[in-house]
Amino acid sequence: MGKNILVMLLFTNNEKAAIAHVAVSMQGVDGKSDPKEYVLNLLVIKEFGITNSNIESAKGMELIDAMAVLKLMSNDKKRCVSSILGSIILVDGDIDDKEVSLWRLISTICNFPTMRLMDAPDILKEYI
C-alpha cells in the first residue's frame, strides 16, 4: 500500500526542501550524530524523490520558512511529515527532550494531525 499513498502525495519541490530542512533539523537538534538517524534521512530522501536541488534549497531556508511551507500542505502530507520526524526521534533508541520539543513546536505551528510518538514508525511505513 505504501507506494500508492506516496504517489497520491506528490510533494512539490518547495515541500521537498521543507521536509529535508525539518528532517535534518530534527537529526541535529540533540547535538548527537547518530548513524541510524542519518540512514533514516537518506531513506526519506530516496523514497520521496528529494533531489540535490531540493537539498540546496533546504540549506537556504530558515526553520520558520520551512514551517510556513509545511503548514499549507494537505493533512495527508502533514501526517506523513510528522511520522518522519517522530521516526527520527525514535530510531536511535534515545528520546531526547530537545527532539520532542522540536516535534511539538513544528506540529503545533503547522497544524499536524495528532499522533503518538510510538506510532510514528508504523505510520511512516504506510508511505515508504
Tab-separated table of C-alpha atoms in Angstrom:
chain	number	residue	atom	x	y	z
A	1	MET	CA	0.000	0.000	0.000
A	2	GLY	CA	2.921	2.378	0.698
A	3	LYS	CA	3.751	3.267	-2.884
A	4	ASN	CA	0.107	4.027	-3.757
A	5	ILE	CA	-0.124	6.535	-0.921
A	6	LEU	CA	3.203	8.066	-1.904
A	7	VAL	CA	2.025	8.599	-5.468
A	8	MET	CA	-1.063	10.374	-4.139
A	9	LEU	CA	1.039	12.750	-2.049
A	10	LEU	CA	3.232	14.103	-4.861
A	11	PHE	CA	5.248	16.640	-2.881
A	12	THR	CA	6.218	19.854	-4.680
A	13	ASN	CA	9.864	20.903	-4.855
A	14	ASN	CA	9.262	23.524	-2.187
A	15	GLU	CA	7.645	20.907	0.072
A	16	LYS	CA	10.555	18.519	-0.506
A	17	ALA	CA	13.001	21.251	0.511
A	18	ALA	CA	10.964	21.991	3.639
A	19	ILE	CA	10.837	18.285	4.536
A	20	ALA	CA	14.598	17.999	4.091
A	21	HIS	CA	15.116	21.062	6.273
A	22	VAL	CA	12.994	19.859	9.197
A	23	ALA	CA	14.326	16.293	8.959
A	24	VAL	CA	17.934	17.479	9.145
A	25	SER	CA	16.991	19.902	11.932
A	26	MET	CA	15.484	17.011	13.883
A	27	GLN	CA	18.546	14.884	13.255
A	28	GLY	CA	20.843	17.501	14.775
A	29	VAL	CA	18.758	19.132	17.494
A	30	ASP	CA	20.053	16.861	20.270
A	31	GLY	CA	23.680	17.619	19.397
A	32	LYS	CA	24.430	13.967	18.676
A	33	SER	CA	25.337	12.441	15.343
A	34	ASP	CA	23.734	9.025	15.218
A	35	PRO	CA	24.231	6.899	12.086
A	36	LYS	CA	20.688	5.490	12.364
A	37	GLU	CA	19.195	8.986	12.065
A	38	TYR	CA	21.430	9.677	9.081
A	39	VAL	CA	20.385	6.426	7.366
A	40	LEU	CA	16.692	7.152	8.006
A	41	ASN	CA	17.072	10.599	6.453
A	42	LEU	CA	18.782	9.042	3.414
A	43	LEU	CA	15.840	6.651	3.067
A	44	VAL	CA	13.400	9.573	3.219
A	45	ILE	CA	15.433	11.473	0.619
A	46	LYS	CA	15.391	8.465	-1.706
A	47	GLU	CA	11.764	7.425	-1.209
A	48	PHE	CA	10.319	10.920	-1.553
A	49	GLY	CA	12.440	11.895	-4.552
A	50	ILE	CA	14.239	14.707	-2.757
A	51	THR	CA	16.920	15.928	-5.156
A	52	ASN	CA	20.232	17.680	-4.633
A	53	SER	CA	18.493	20.840	-5.800
A	54	ASN	CA	15.826	20.394	-3.086
A	55	ILE	CA	18.584	19.904	-0.506
A	56	GLU	CA	20.367	23.061	-1.658
A	57	SER	CA	17.078	24.953	-1.323
A	58	ALA	CA	16.648	23.469	2.165
A	59	LYS	CA	20.070	24.787	3.194
A	60	GLY	CA	18.924	28.292	2.279
A	61	MET	CA	15.787	28.052	4.429
A	62	GLU	CA	15.250	29.087	7.993
A	63	LEU	CA	13.131	26.769	10.136
A	64	ILE	CA	10.292	29.297	10.146
A	65	ASP	CA	10.301	29.317	6.313
A	66	ALA	CA	10.155	25.513	6.191
A	67	MET	CA	7.266	25.507	8.659
A	68	ALA	CA	5.389	28.071	6.572
A	69	VAL	CA	5.554	25.669	3.618
A	70	LEU	CA	4.551	22.641	5.708
A	71	LYS	CA	1.610	24.470	7.253
A	72	LEU	CA	-0.001	24.862	3.813
A	73	MET	CA	0.171	21.147	2.936
A	74	SER	CA	-2.791	18.761	2.992
A	75	ASN	CA	-3.481	16.772	6.161
A	76	ASP	CA	-2.240	13.580	4.478
A	77	LYS	CA	1.081	15.217	3.697
A	78	LYS	CA	1.300	16.662	7.212
A	79	ARG	CA	0.662	13.198	8.681
A	80	CYS	CA	3.492	11.817	6.573
A	81	VAL	CA	5.957	14.544	7.621
A	82	SER	CA	5.012	14.178	11.279
A	83	SER	CA	5.684	10.437	11.041
A	84	ILE	CA	9.114	11.152	9.518
A	85	LEU	CA	10.030	13.458	12.390
A	86	GLY	CA	8.694	11.084	15.031
A	87	SER	CA	10.615	8.209	13.477
A	88	ILE	CA	13.848	10.218	13.552
A	89	ILE	CA	13.306	10.772	17.283
A	90	LEU	CA	12.861	7.044	17.917
A	91	VAL	CA	15.339	5.442	15.523
A	92	ASP	CA	18.411	5.818	17.749
A	93	GLY	CA	16.650	4.479	20.847
A	94	ASP	CA	17.220	7.756	22.735
A	95	ILE	CA	14.177	10.014	23.052
A	96	ASP	CA	15.778	13.387	23.724
A	97	ASP	CA	13.700	16.224	25.227
A	98	LYS	CA	15.033	18.638	22.579
A	99	GLU	CA	13.789	16.362	19.799
A	100	VAL	CA	10.356	16.008	21.372
A	101	SER	CA	10.154	19.776	21.903
A	102	LEU	CA	11.036	20.450	18.257
A	103	TRP	CA	8.467	17.883	17.079
A	104	ARG	CA	5.787	19.510	19.243
A	105	LEU	CA	6.719	23.001	18.039
A	106	ILE	CA	6.591	22.032	14.364
A	107	SER	CA	3.406	20.011	14.890
A	108	THR	CA	1.671	22.892	16.651
A	109	ILE	CA	2.714	25.645	14.248
A	110	CYS	CA	1.992	23.527	11.155
A	111	ASN	CA	-1.269	22.050	12.486
A	112	PHE	CA	-0.063	18.475	12.063
A	113	PRO	CA	-2.583	15.760	12.894
A	114	THR	CA	-2.116	14.350	16.383
A	115	MET	CA	-0.180	11.110	16.656
A	116	ARG	CA	1.545	9.223	19.406
A	117	LEU	CA	5.315	9.245	19.106
A	118	MET	CA	5.452	5.462	19.336
A	119	ASP	CA	3.083	5.159	16.348
A	120	ALA	CA	5.266	7.258	14.019
A	121	PRO	CA	7.363	4.400	12.549
A	122	ASP	CA	4.282	2.326	11.702
A	123	ILE	CA	2.635	5.343	10.098
A	124	LEU	CA	5.801	6.097	8.117
A	125	LYS	CA	5.749	2.522	6.780
A	126	GLU	CA	2.439	3.360	5.112
A	127	TYR	CA	4.287	5.894	2.957
A	128	ILE	CA	7.541	4.085	2.128
